[in-house]
Short mmCIF file of C-alpha atoms in Angstrom, two decimals:
data_model
loop_
_atom_site.label_atom_id
_atom_site.label_comp_id
_atom_site.label_asym_id
_atom_site.label_seq_id
_atom_site.Cartn_x
_atom_site.Cartn_y
_atom_site.Cartn_z
CA MET P 12 -10.56 22.11 11.86
CA ALA P 13 -11.17 18.61 10.58
CA ASP P 14 -11.41 15.80 13.09
CA GLU P 15 -8.35 14.08 11.64
CA ASP P 16 -6.26 17.18 12.31
CA LEU P 17 -6.87 16.74 16.03
CA LYS P 18 -6.02 13.06 16.30
CA TYR P 19 -2.56 13.62 17.82
CA SER P 20 -3.59 16.29 20.29
CA GLU P 21 -7.05 15.59 21.67
CA SER P 22 -5.78 14.83 25.16
CA SER P 23 -3.03 17.44 25.39
CA ALA P 24 -3.00 21.01 26.68
CA TRP P 25 -3.17 23.70 24.00
CA VAL P 26 -0.79 26.65 24.36
CA ASP P 27 -1.04 29.83 22.28
CA VAL P 28 2.69 30.55 22.09
CA ARG P 29 2.26 33.95 20.45
CA ALA P 30 -0.04 35.22 23.18
CA LYS P 31 1.74 33.61 26.14
CA TYR P 32 5.35 34.30 25.14
CA GLY P 33 4.96 37.55 23.22
CA LEU P 34 5.88 36.44 19.71
CA LYS P 35 5.95 39.31 17.22
CA GLY P 36 5.69 37.35 13.97
CA ASN P 37 7.24 40.19 11.97
CA ASN P 38 10.81 38.91 11.53
CA ASP P 39 11.69 40.15 15.00
CA PRO P 40 15.15 38.88 16.05
CA GLY P 41 13.87 37.87 19.50
CA ASP P 42 11.18 35.48 18.30
CA GLY P 43 13.48 32.48 18.05
CA ALA P 44 14.43 32.75 21.73
CA ARG P 45 10.75 33.12 22.70
CA ILE P 46 9.80 29.95 20.82
CA GLN P 47 12.69 28.08 22.46
CA LEU P 48 11.45 29.27 25.86
CA ALA P 49 8.04 27.75 25.10
CA PHE P 50 9.69 24.48 24.06
CA ASP P 51 11.60 24.37 27.36
CA ARG P 52 8.93 25.58 29.81
CA GLU P 53 5.77 23.88 28.63
CA PRO P 54 5.21 20.37 30.00
CA ALA P 55 5.60 17.35 27.75
CA LEU P 56 2.52 16.35 25.74
CA SER P 57 1.44 19.97 25.23
CA THR P 58 0.20 21.20 21.86
CA LEU P 59 2.04 24.41 20.99
CA VAL P 60 0.17 26.67 18.58
CA ILE P 61 2.25 29.26 16.71
CA ALA P 62 0.07 31.69 14.80
CA ARG P 63 0.57 32.93 11.26
CA GLY P 64 3.60 35.22 10.92
CA VAL P 65 7.26 35.38 9.91
CA TYR P 66 9.65 34.24 12.63
CA ARG P 67 13.35 34.91 12.46
CA ILE P 68 15.41 32.09 14.00
CA ASP P 69 18.92 33.19 15.00
CA ALA P 70 19.90 29.94 16.75
CA PRO P 71 18.71 26.34 16.41
CA LEU P 72 15.28 25.56 17.86
CA VAL P 73 15.76 22.37 19.89
CA MET P 74 12.71 20.37 20.97
CA THR P 75 13.63 17.99 23.80
CA LYS P 76 10.11 17.50 25.18
CA LEU P 77 7.36 15.65 23.39
CA HIS P 78 5.27 18.54 22.09
CA HIS P 79 2.78 18.63 19.26
CA LEU P 80 3.57 21.68 17.16
CA TRP P 81 0.74 23.41 15.28
CA ALA P 82 2.22 26.07 12.99
CA LEU P 83 -0.10 26.34 10.00
CA GLY P 84 0.67 29.59 8.17
CA ALA P 85 3.81 30.36 10.22
CA SER P 86 7.14 30.90 8.46
CA PHE P 87 10.43 30.11 10.21
CA ARG P 88 13.70 31.35 8.69
CA GLY P 89 17.00 30.13 10.07
CA MET P 90 19.35 33.11 9.91
CA PHE P 91 22.50 31.45 11.19
CA GLY P 92 25.34 29.70 9.42
CA THR P 93 26.35 26.87 11.73
CA VAL P 94 27.17 24.05 9.33
CA ASP P 95 26.13 21.15 11.58
CA ARG P 96 22.99 22.68 13.14
CA ASP P 97 19.41 22.95 11.94
CA VAL P 98 16.49 25.38 12.10
CA LEU P 99 14.36 22.85 14.03
CA GLU P 100 16.10 19.99 15.83
CA ILE P 101 13.85 17.33 17.35
CA LYS P 102 15.72 15.34 20.01
CA ILE P 103 13.21 14.14 22.61
CA THR P 104 14.49 13.29 26.10
CA ASP P 105 11.16 13.85 27.92
CA ALA P 106 8.14 11.98 26.57
CA GLY P 107 5.91 12.51 29.57
CA GLY P 108 7.23 9.48 31.43
CA ASN P 109 7.19 7.14 28.41
CA LEU P 110 10.30 5.24 27.35
CA ASP P 111 9.83 6.15 23.70
CA VAL P 112 8.13 8.83 21.64
CA ARG P 113 4.72 8.10 20.16
CA LYS P 114 2.27 10.28 18.22
CA LEU P 115 4.63 13.22 17.87
CA SER P 116 3.19 15.59 15.26
CA ILE P 117 4.38 18.69 13.44
CA PHE P 118 1.50 20.29 11.58
CA GLY P 119 2.19 23.12 9.13
CA GLY P 120 4.92 25.72 8.95
CA ILE P 121 7.30 26.99 6.29
CA TRP P 122 10.79 25.99 7.41
CA SER P 123 13.76 27.41 5.53
CA THR P 124 17.44 27.86 6.23
CA GLY P 125 17.59 31.44 4.99
CA VAL P 126 20.92 33.22 4.47
CA LEU P 127 23.13 35.59 6.39
CA ALA P 128 23.27 39.12 5.08
CA THR P 129 27.04 39.18 5.61
CA ASN P 130 27.58 36.09 3.44
CA PRO P 131 24.66 34.94 1.28
CA THR P 132 26.32 31.56 0.63
CA GLU P 133 26.15 30.58 4.29
CA SER P 134 23.29 28.65 5.82
CA CYS P 135 22.74 25.92 8.38
CA ARG P 136 22.49 22.19 7.64
CA HIS P 137 18.82 21.06 7.56
CA ALA P 138 15.58 22.97 7.85
CA ILE P 139 14.26 20.14 10.09
CA SER P 140 16.13 17.22 11.62
CA VAL P 141 14.64 14.40 13.69
CA THR P 142 16.95 12.20 15.76
CA GLY P 143 15.98 9.21 17.89
CA GLY P 144 17.70 6.76 20.21
CA VAL P 145 21.13 8.37 20.61
CA GLY P 146 22.41 8.63 24.19
CA ALA P 147 19.67 10.14 26.34
CA ILE P 148 17.54 10.90 23.27
CA LEU P 149 14.49 8.63 23.18
CA PRO P 150 13.64 6.49 20.14
CA ILE P 151 10.73 7.73 18.06
CA VAL P 152 8.28 5.04 16.98
CA CYS P 153 5.45 7.12 15.56
CA MET P 154 5.69 10.64 14.17
CA ASN P 155 3.82 12.61 11.55
CA ILE P 156 5.00 15.80 9.84
CA SER P 157 2.34 17.14 7.51
CA ARG P 158 1.11 20.17 5.56
CA PHE P 159 4.45 21.96 5.73
CA ASN P 160 7.11 23.46 3.46
CA ALA P 161 10.86 22.99 3.87
CA ALA P 162 13.66 24.41 1.77
CA GLY P 163 17.36 25.15 1.69
CA GLY P 164 20.30 23.94 3.69
CA ARG P 165 23.80 22.64 3.14
CA ASP P 166 22.30 19.14 3.25
CA ALA P 167 18.83 17.65 2.79
CA SER P 168 16.04 20.02 3.81
CA ILE P 169 14.56 17.46 6.20
CA ALA P 170 16.39 14.45 7.64
CA PHE P 171 15.47 11.54 9.91
CA TYR P 172 18.39 10.05 11.85
CA ASP P 173 18.84 6.83 13.84
CA SER P 174 15.90 5.34 15.79
CA VAL P 175 13.02 7.06 14.01
CA ALA P 176 10.51 4.41 12.92
CA HIS P 177 6.90 4.14 11.68
CA SER P 178 6.91 7.85 10.88
CA SER P 179 5.67 9.80 7.90
CA ILE P 180 5.96 12.96 5.86
CA ASP P 181 2.62 13.88 4.28
CA LEU P 182 1.20 16.63 2.07
CA ALA P 183 4.45 18.60 2.07
CA GLU P 184 6.33 20.81 -0.36
CA ILE P 185 10.04 20.20 -0.02
CA GLY P 186 12.87 21.70 -2.04
CA GLY P 187 16.62 21.97 -1.71
CA ASP P 188 19.77 22.59 -3.71
CA ASN P 189 21.59 19.91 -1.70
CA GLY P 190 18.83 17.38 -1.22
CA CYS P 191 15.23 17.30 -0.04
CA VAL P 192 14.43 14.31 2.22
CA ALA P 193 16.89 11.88 3.83
CA PHE P 194 16.45 8.76 5.95
CA ARG P 195 19.78 7.86 7.56
CA ARG P 196 20.44 4.83 9.78
CA THR P 197 16.67 4.55 10.32
CA PRO P 198 14.71 1.36 11.14
CA ASP P 199 11.35 0.09 9.86
CA GLY P 200 8.21 1.63 8.48
CA ASN P 201 9.00 5.22 7.46
CA LYS P 202 7.31 6.82 4.48
CA VAL P 203 7.02 9.91 2.29
CA ARG P 204 3.68 10.34 0.57
CA ASN P 205 1.43 12.80 -1.25
CA SER P 206 4.14 15.46 -1.39
CA THR P 207 5.82 17.68 -3.97
CA ILE P 208 9.61 17.32 -3.89
CA GLY P 209 12.13 19.08 -6.09
CA GLY P 210 15.39 20.95 -6.43
CA LYS P 211 18.96 20.69 -7.64
CA GLY P 212 19.82 17.89 -5.24
CA THR P 213 18.48 14.38 -4.63
CA GLY P 214 14.76 14.11 -3.96
CA VAL P 215 14.55 11.24 -1.43
CA GLU P 216 17.63 9.53 0.03
CA ILE P 217 17.14 6.17 1.79
CA ASP P 218 19.96 4.70 3.86
CA THR P 219 18.42 2.44 6.49
CA LEU P 220 19.81 0.11 9.14
CA ASP P 221 20.70 -3.45 8.20
CA GLY P 222 17.53 -5.47 8.70
CA ALA P 223 15.19 -2.46 8.48
CA PHE P 224 12.18 -3.00 6.23
CA ASN P 225 9.23 -1.24 4.64
CA THR P 226 10.46 2.25 3.82
CA ARG P 227 7.93 3.64 1.34
CA VAL P 228 7.88 6.51 -1.14
CA LEU P 229 4.42 6.77 -2.65
CA ASP P 230 2.17 9.12 -4.60
CA ASN P 231 4.61 12.04 -4.77
CA VAL P 232 5.61 14.44 -7.53
CA ILE P 233 9.44 14.44 -7.65
CA VAL P 234 11.32 16.84 -9.94
CA CYS P 235 15.08 16.85 -9.33
CA VAL P 236 18.31 17.50 -11.21
CA LYS P 237 20.01 14.60 -9.47
CA GLU P 238 18.40 11.31 -8.49
CA GLY P 239 14.72 11.59 -7.71
CA ILE P 240 15.05 8.61 -5.35
CA ASN P 241 18.44 7.35 -4.21
CA ILE P 242 18.35 4.05 -2.31
CA ILE P 243 21.81 3.82 -0.77
CA ASN P 244 21.14 0.87 1.55
CA SER P 245 17.70 -0.59 2.24
CA SER P 246 15.62 -3.77 2.06
CA GLN P 247 11.94 -4.38 1.37
CA TYR P 248 11.35 -0.83 0.19
CA THR P 249 8.42 0.25 -1.96
CA ILE P 250 8.49 3.00 -4.59
CA ILE P 251 4.96 3.29 -5.92
CA GLY P 252 2.73 5.71 -7.83
CA ASN P 253 5.18 8.62 -8.10
CA GLN P 254 5.38 11.16 -10.90
CA MET P 255 9.11 11.27 -11.70
CA GLU P 256 10.58 14.17 -13.62
CA GLN P 257 14.11 15.37 -14.13
CA SER P 258 14.84 19.07 -14.24
CA PRO P 259 15.95 20.40 -17.63
CA THR P 260 18.94 22.13 -16.03
CA PRO P 261 21.99 19.85 -16.50
CA ALA P 262 23.76 18.93 -13.27
CA SER P 263 27.44 18.62 -12.66
CA GLY P 264 28.13 14.91 -12.86
CA SER P 265 24.87 13.63 -14.34
CA PRO P 266 23.07 11.08 -12.15
CA PRO P 267 22.80 7.51 -13.41
CA ALA P 268 18.99 7.60 -13.38
CA MET P 269 15.81 9.02 -11.81
CA ILE P 270 15.59 6.05 -9.42
CA VAL P 271 18.90 4.56 -8.28
CA VAL P 272 19.46 1.48 -6.11
CA ARG P 273 23.10 1.48 -5.04
CA GLY P 274 23.73 -0.93 -2.16
CA THR P 275 26.96 0.73 -1.09
CA ALA P 276 27.40 -1.07 2.26
CA ARG P 277 25.33 -4.20 1.62
CA THR P 278 23.05 -5.75 -0.97
CA CYS P 279 19.63 -4.09 -1.25
CA GLN P 280 16.99 -6.82 -1.24
CA ARG P 281 13.29 -7.32 -1.95
CA GLY P 282 12.41 -3.91 -3.35
CA GLN P 283 9.38 -2.93 -5.40
CA ILE P 284 9.27 -0.19 -8.04
CA LEU P 285 5.66 -0.10 -9.22
CA TYR P 286 3.23 2.12 -11.16
CA ASN P 287 5.49 5.17 -11.42
CA ASN P 288 5.37 7.54 -14.37
CA PHE P 289 8.76 8.66 -15.68
CA GLY P 290 8.13 11.90 -17.48
CA GLY P 291 11.58 12.59 -18.87
CA GLY P 292 13.84 15.62 -18.99
CA THR P 293 16.73 16.82 -21.08
CA ASN P 294 19.34 15.01 -19.00
CA ALA P 295 17.23 11.89 -18.36
CA VAL P 296 19.64 9.37 -19.82
CA ASN P 297 18.29 6.42 -17.80
CA MET P 298 15.13 5.97 -15.77
CA ILE P 299 16.00 3.16 -13.30
CA HIS P 300 19.53 2.08 -12.37
CA ILE P 301 19.99 -1.09 -10.26
CA ASP P 302 23.44 -1.87 -8.88
CA ASN P 303 24.11 -4.01 -5.79
CA ALA P 304 20.63 -5.49 -5.37
CA ARG P 305 18.70 -8.77 -5.39
CA ASN P 306 15.08 -9.68 -6.04
CA ILE P 307 13.70 -6.31 -7.15
CA LEU P 308 10.28 -6.20 -8.82
CA ILE P 309 9.79 -3.54 -11.52
CA ASP P 310 6.30 -3.51 -13.03
CA GLY P 311 3.42 -1.28 -14.09
CA ASN P 312 5.66 1.72 -14.78
CA THR P 313 5.31 4.13 -17.68
CA PHE P 314 8.60 5.23 -19.21
CA GLY P 315 9.00 8.48 -21.08
CA PRO P 316 11.62 9.01 -23.81
CA VAL P 317 15.26 8.46 -22.91
CA PHE P 318 18.16 10.07 -24.70
CA SER P 319 20.73 8.06 -26.61
CA PRO P 320 22.63 6.05 -25.52
CA GLY P 321 20.40 5.71 -22.46
CA SER P 322 18.09 2.93 -21.28
CA ASP P 323 14.79 2.68 -19.44
CA ILE P 324 16.35 0.20 -17.00
CA VAL P 325 20.04 -0.45 -16.35
CA LEU P 326 21.13 -3.58 -14.46
CA THR P 327 24.79 -3.76 -13.50
CA ALA P 328 26.76 -6.96 -12.94
CA ASN P 329 25.80 -6.77 -9.24
CA ALA P 330 22.05 -6.88 -9.96
CA VAL P 331 20.70 -10.39 -9.25
CA GLY P 332 17.22 -11.79 -9.75
CA VAL P 333 15.60 -8.52 -10.88
CA ARG P 334 12.02 -9.11 -12.06
CA ILE P 335 10.86 -6.88 -14.91
CA GLY P 336 7.13 -7.42 -15.27
CA PRO P 337 5.02 -7.43 -18.44
CA SER P 338 2.98 -4.37 -17.48
CA ASN P 339 5.76 -1.82 -17.97
CA PHE P 340 5.37 0.22 -21.12
CA THR P 341 6.96 3.15 -22.89
CA ARG P 342 5.40 6.20 -24.48
CA GLY P 343 6.38 8.66 -27.16
CA LEU P 344 6.91 12.38 -26.95
CA GLY P 345 3.94 14.44 -25.91
CA THR P 346 0.78 12.56 -25.02
CA ALA P 347 0.77 10.02 -27.86
CA LEU P 348 1.05 6.53 -26.39
CA ARG P 349 2.84 3.98 -28.53
CA ASP P 350 2.39 0.24 -28.43
CA ALA P 351 5.57 -1.42 -27.19
CA ILE P 352 4.72 -4.53 -29.21
CA THR P 353 3.94 -3.06 -32.64
CA ASP P 354 6.25 -0.04 -32.49
CA THR P 355 9.72 -1.57 -32.26
CA SER P 356 11.33 1.84 -31.74
CA ARG P 357 9.54 2.17 -28.42
CA LYS P 358 10.14 -1.22 -26.86
CA LEU P 359 11.38 -1.11 -23.28
CA ILE P 360 15.15 -0.61 -23.40
CA VAL P 361 16.94 -2.72 -20.79
CA ALA P 362 20.73 -2.72 -20.48
CA ASP P 363 21.13 -6.02 -18.65
CA SER P 364 24.56 -6.90 -17.30
CA GLY P 365 23.00 -8.61 -14.29
CA SER P 366 22.33 -12.26 -13.62
CA GLU P 367 19.18 -14.37 -13.13
CA THR P 368 17.02 -11.58 -14.57
CA PHE P 369 13.31 -12.23 -15.11
CA GLY P 370 11.33 -10.72 -17.98
CA VAL P 371 14.11 -9.75 -20.41
CA PHE P 372 14.78 -11.40 -23.76
CA GLN P 373 18.45 -12.36 -23.70
CA GLY P 374 20.55 -12.54 -26.84
CA ALA P 375 22.94 -15.31 -27.89
CA ALA P 376 25.84 -13.78 -25.94
CA LYS P 377 24.17 -14.84 -22.66
CA PHE P 378 24.17 -18.53 -23.56
CA GLY P 379 27.80 -19.46 -24.12
CA LEU P 380 27.48 -21.00 -27.57
CA ALA P 381 30.34 -23.44 -28.14
CA ASN P 382 31.99 -25.74 -30.69
CA GLY P 383 31.10 -23.73 -33.75
CA TRP P 384 27.38 -23.47 -32.97
CA GLY P 385 25.86 -20.10 -33.80
CA ALA P 386 22.53 -18.30 -33.71
CA VAL P 387 20.34 -16.39 -36.11
CA ALA P 388 19.56 -12.79 -35.23
CA THR P 389 16.13 -13.62 -33.83
CA PHE P 390 17.41 -16.17 -31.27
CA THR P 391 16.58 -15.18 -27.69
CA GLY P 392 15.95 -16.78 -24.33
CA TYR P 393 13.53 -15.48 -21.75
CA LYS P 394 12.50 -16.24 -18.13
CA ASP P 395 9.03 -15.09 -17.16
CA LEU P 396 7.96 -13.99 -13.67
CA SER P 397 6.83 -17.54 -12.86
CA GLY P 398 10.34 -18.83 -13.47
CA TYR P 399 9.64 -20.59 -16.80
CA VAL P 400 12.46 -20.37 -19.36
CA ARG P 401 11.47 -20.20 -23.02
CA PHE P 402 13.37 -19.79 -26.27
CA ARG P 403 12.58 -18.54 -29.74
CA GLY P 404 14.54 -18.41 -32.99
CA GLN P 405 17.09 -20.87 -34.32
CA LEU P 406 20.63 -22.11 -33.77
CA THR P 407 22.98 -22.93 -36.63
CA PRO P 408 24.89 -26.24 -36.36
CA GLY P 409 28.56 -26.54 -35.49
CA THR P 410 30.21 -29.80 -34.46
CA LEU P 411 27.69 -32.63 -34.91
CA THR P 412 29.31 -35.34 -32.78
CA ILE P 413 26.93 -36.81 -30.21
CA GLY P 414 27.79 -35.42 -26.77
CA THR P 415 29.02 -32.09 -28.17
CA LEU P 416 28.37 -29.08 -25.93
CA ILE P 417 26.08 -26.71 -27.81
CA MET P 418 25.67 -23.98 -25.20
CA THR P 419 25.74 -23.31 -21.45
CA LEU P 420 22.68 -21.78 -19.80
CA PRO P 421 23.48 -18.97 -17.34
CA LEU P 422 22.65 -19.08 -13.63
CA GLY P 423 18.97 -18.53 -13.04
CA MET P 424 18.05 -20.11 -16.38
CA ARG P 425 18.94 -23.72 -15.57
CA PRO P 426 16.49 -26.58 -15.02
CA SER P 427 15.71 -28.13 -11.67
CA GLU P 428 16.40 -31.61 -13.08
CA ASN P 429 18.10 -33.14 -16.11
CA PHE P 430 15.83 -33.80 -19.09
CA VAL P 431 15.80 -34.61 -22.79
CA CYS P 432 14.24 -32.23 -25.30
CA ILE P 433 13.26 -33.03 -28.91
CA LEU P 434 13.85 -30.13 -31.31
CA ALA P 435 12.91 -29.79 -34.98
CA THR P 436 15.64 -29.23 -37.55
CA ALA P 437 15.41 -27.57 -40.97
CA ASP P 438 17.39 -27.04 -44.15
CA THR P 439 17.01 -24.45 -46.87
CA SER P 440 13.89 -26.13 -48.18
CA GLY P 441 12.09 -26.20 -44.80
CA PRO P 442 11.65 -28.62 -41.86
CA THR P 443 13.41 -31.95 -42.25
CA THR P 444 13.40 -34.08 -39.13
CA SER P 445 14.13 -33.78 -35.41
CA SER P 446 17.03 -34.16 -33.04
CA ALA P 447 17.39 -34.53 -29.28
CA VAL P 448 19.46 -32.56 -26.80
CA ASP P 449 20.30 -33.23 -23.15
CA VAL P 450 19.65 -30.28 -20.81
CA ALA P 451 21.46 -30.55 -17.46
CA THR P 452 21.09 -28.76 -14.14
CA THR P 453 24.64 -27.49 -14.66
CA GLY P 454 23.36 -25.50 -17.64
CA ALA P 455 25.04 -27.75 -20.24
CA VAL P 456 22.99 -28.34 -23.40
CA THR P 457 24.58 -31.21 -25.34
CA LEU P 458 23.75 -33.07 -28.53
CA ARG P 459 22.04 -36.41 -27.79
CA SER P 460 21.16 -37.67 -31.28
CA THR P 461 22.30 -37.24 -34.85
CA VAL P 462 21.57 -34.02 -36.71
CA PRO P 463 21.03 -34.45 -40.48
CA ALA P 464 24.07 -33.30 -42.42
CA THR P 465 21.82 -31.12 -44.59
CA ALA P 466 20.33 -29.27 -41.58
CA THR P 467 21.09 -25.59 -41.47
CA GLN P 468 19.05 -24.72 -38.37
CA ILE P 469 17.72 -26.20 -35.13
CA MET P 470 14.41 -24.70 -34.02
CA MET P 471 14.70 -23.68 -30.36
CA GLN P 472 11.02 -22.90 -29.75
CA GLY P 473 10.54 -26.39 -28.36
CA LEU P 474 12.90 -25.84 -25.43
CA SER P 475 10.96 -24.76 -22.32
CA PHE P 476 11.31 -25.64 -18.62
CA HIS P 477 10.96 -24.32 -15.10
CA ALA P 478 14.17 -22.83 -13.72
CA ILE P 479 15.83 -24.26 -10.63
CA GLY P 480 14.59 -22.95 -7.26
CA ASP P 481 11.01 -22.24 -8.40
CA GLY P 482 12.03 -19.13 -10.24
CA THR P 483 14.49 -17.77 -7.68
CA TYR P 484 18.25 -17.72 -7.77
CA LEU P 485 20.63 -20.44 -6.74
CA PRO P 486 21.82 -20.46 -3.11
CA GLY P 487 25.06 -18.53 -2.88
CA SER P 488 24.85 -17.25 -6.43
#
């Protein structure tokens, strides 16, 4: 045993449950009751050791005392079909005199819902559920579940409910047809890391309390038919260093993407999606889908091929202030990397219906061209991660009366103060002279000086400024 494996149990009493309570470990139907007896009789803060074997569980195992469970090599199969009960239910009411639960650990075990011989479609809800802070149940502020397997269930294989904070799932293998890992109504600081997660359902579901921060999903391999990571409601979450794959088996009702930020009850804020590798899959239409969210940073990711008409990143109209960094890149089929600058077929594909987006070249449609003014095909505007707005390409003249509105800059791409900009003009023979435009904090770009009648283009490369709010969005926008 490594020293780190003992860190949660150095000061507790060790109990050999198989020897003391007569466990058979051979799928004996009485083993579940014997394990429950150990849960109930042993004093809080004990370390319960369940030896290698196969244990049939005919009723939910309910842990109400703070025990550390050591079950490396043991297999637990829930052979009951109660739809709202779980193979292992952790609901601590006795933490050895403490008012909350700290350093609870579950080490090892293969936890599965199994099936009933009379009806193979029946099973219980979760393989493992952890609930904190409901009624007499104490809140859990530090828990570690590691080196285990979980599979099956009518719902996610393992679920954290309510006041479970600062807890982690590590070095696990988790599968499930109806979901793998779920955080529901949970507070701060939970994480899933260094695990293999996959199945027909969603990989990791995150639905935290309003005001809860710092839920993290990092360094996992996630292979799912539905969303790999589904952020229903959360703020200040981090998705980093994961290998994202989508199963080649098409699902009923294809998911919008491998990583989805939904914001169903409130706006998801201040998220980070960094350094993930999106491997692809035959129904991988989109890689990242952002809906009701603000101030999300997406950078350093590698995007595999998407399938037409899909996109690497989709931003809906409810996505505000999303930052798409310069270190994202795409790759071709197989292992051949392609340069996103020189290979135009592999540029990052962003379907941007959001507002105040950073890092995406916006076409003429974003800028409200007016009064007969048009744009050449190469005209784009761009806001970098520092909040500087830059343009490239040319506009074609419309009405030339001084004071004419040329275009209206969208929210998030407006200057912090009014200014005058001098722009070069050109005709068919090349550059001719210059003209001035007024750029206002309202977004209005108006003609300030005369444009030569022979001019066919105004060069927009000279227009550059820092956006209002130091690169963030307008209050209330």
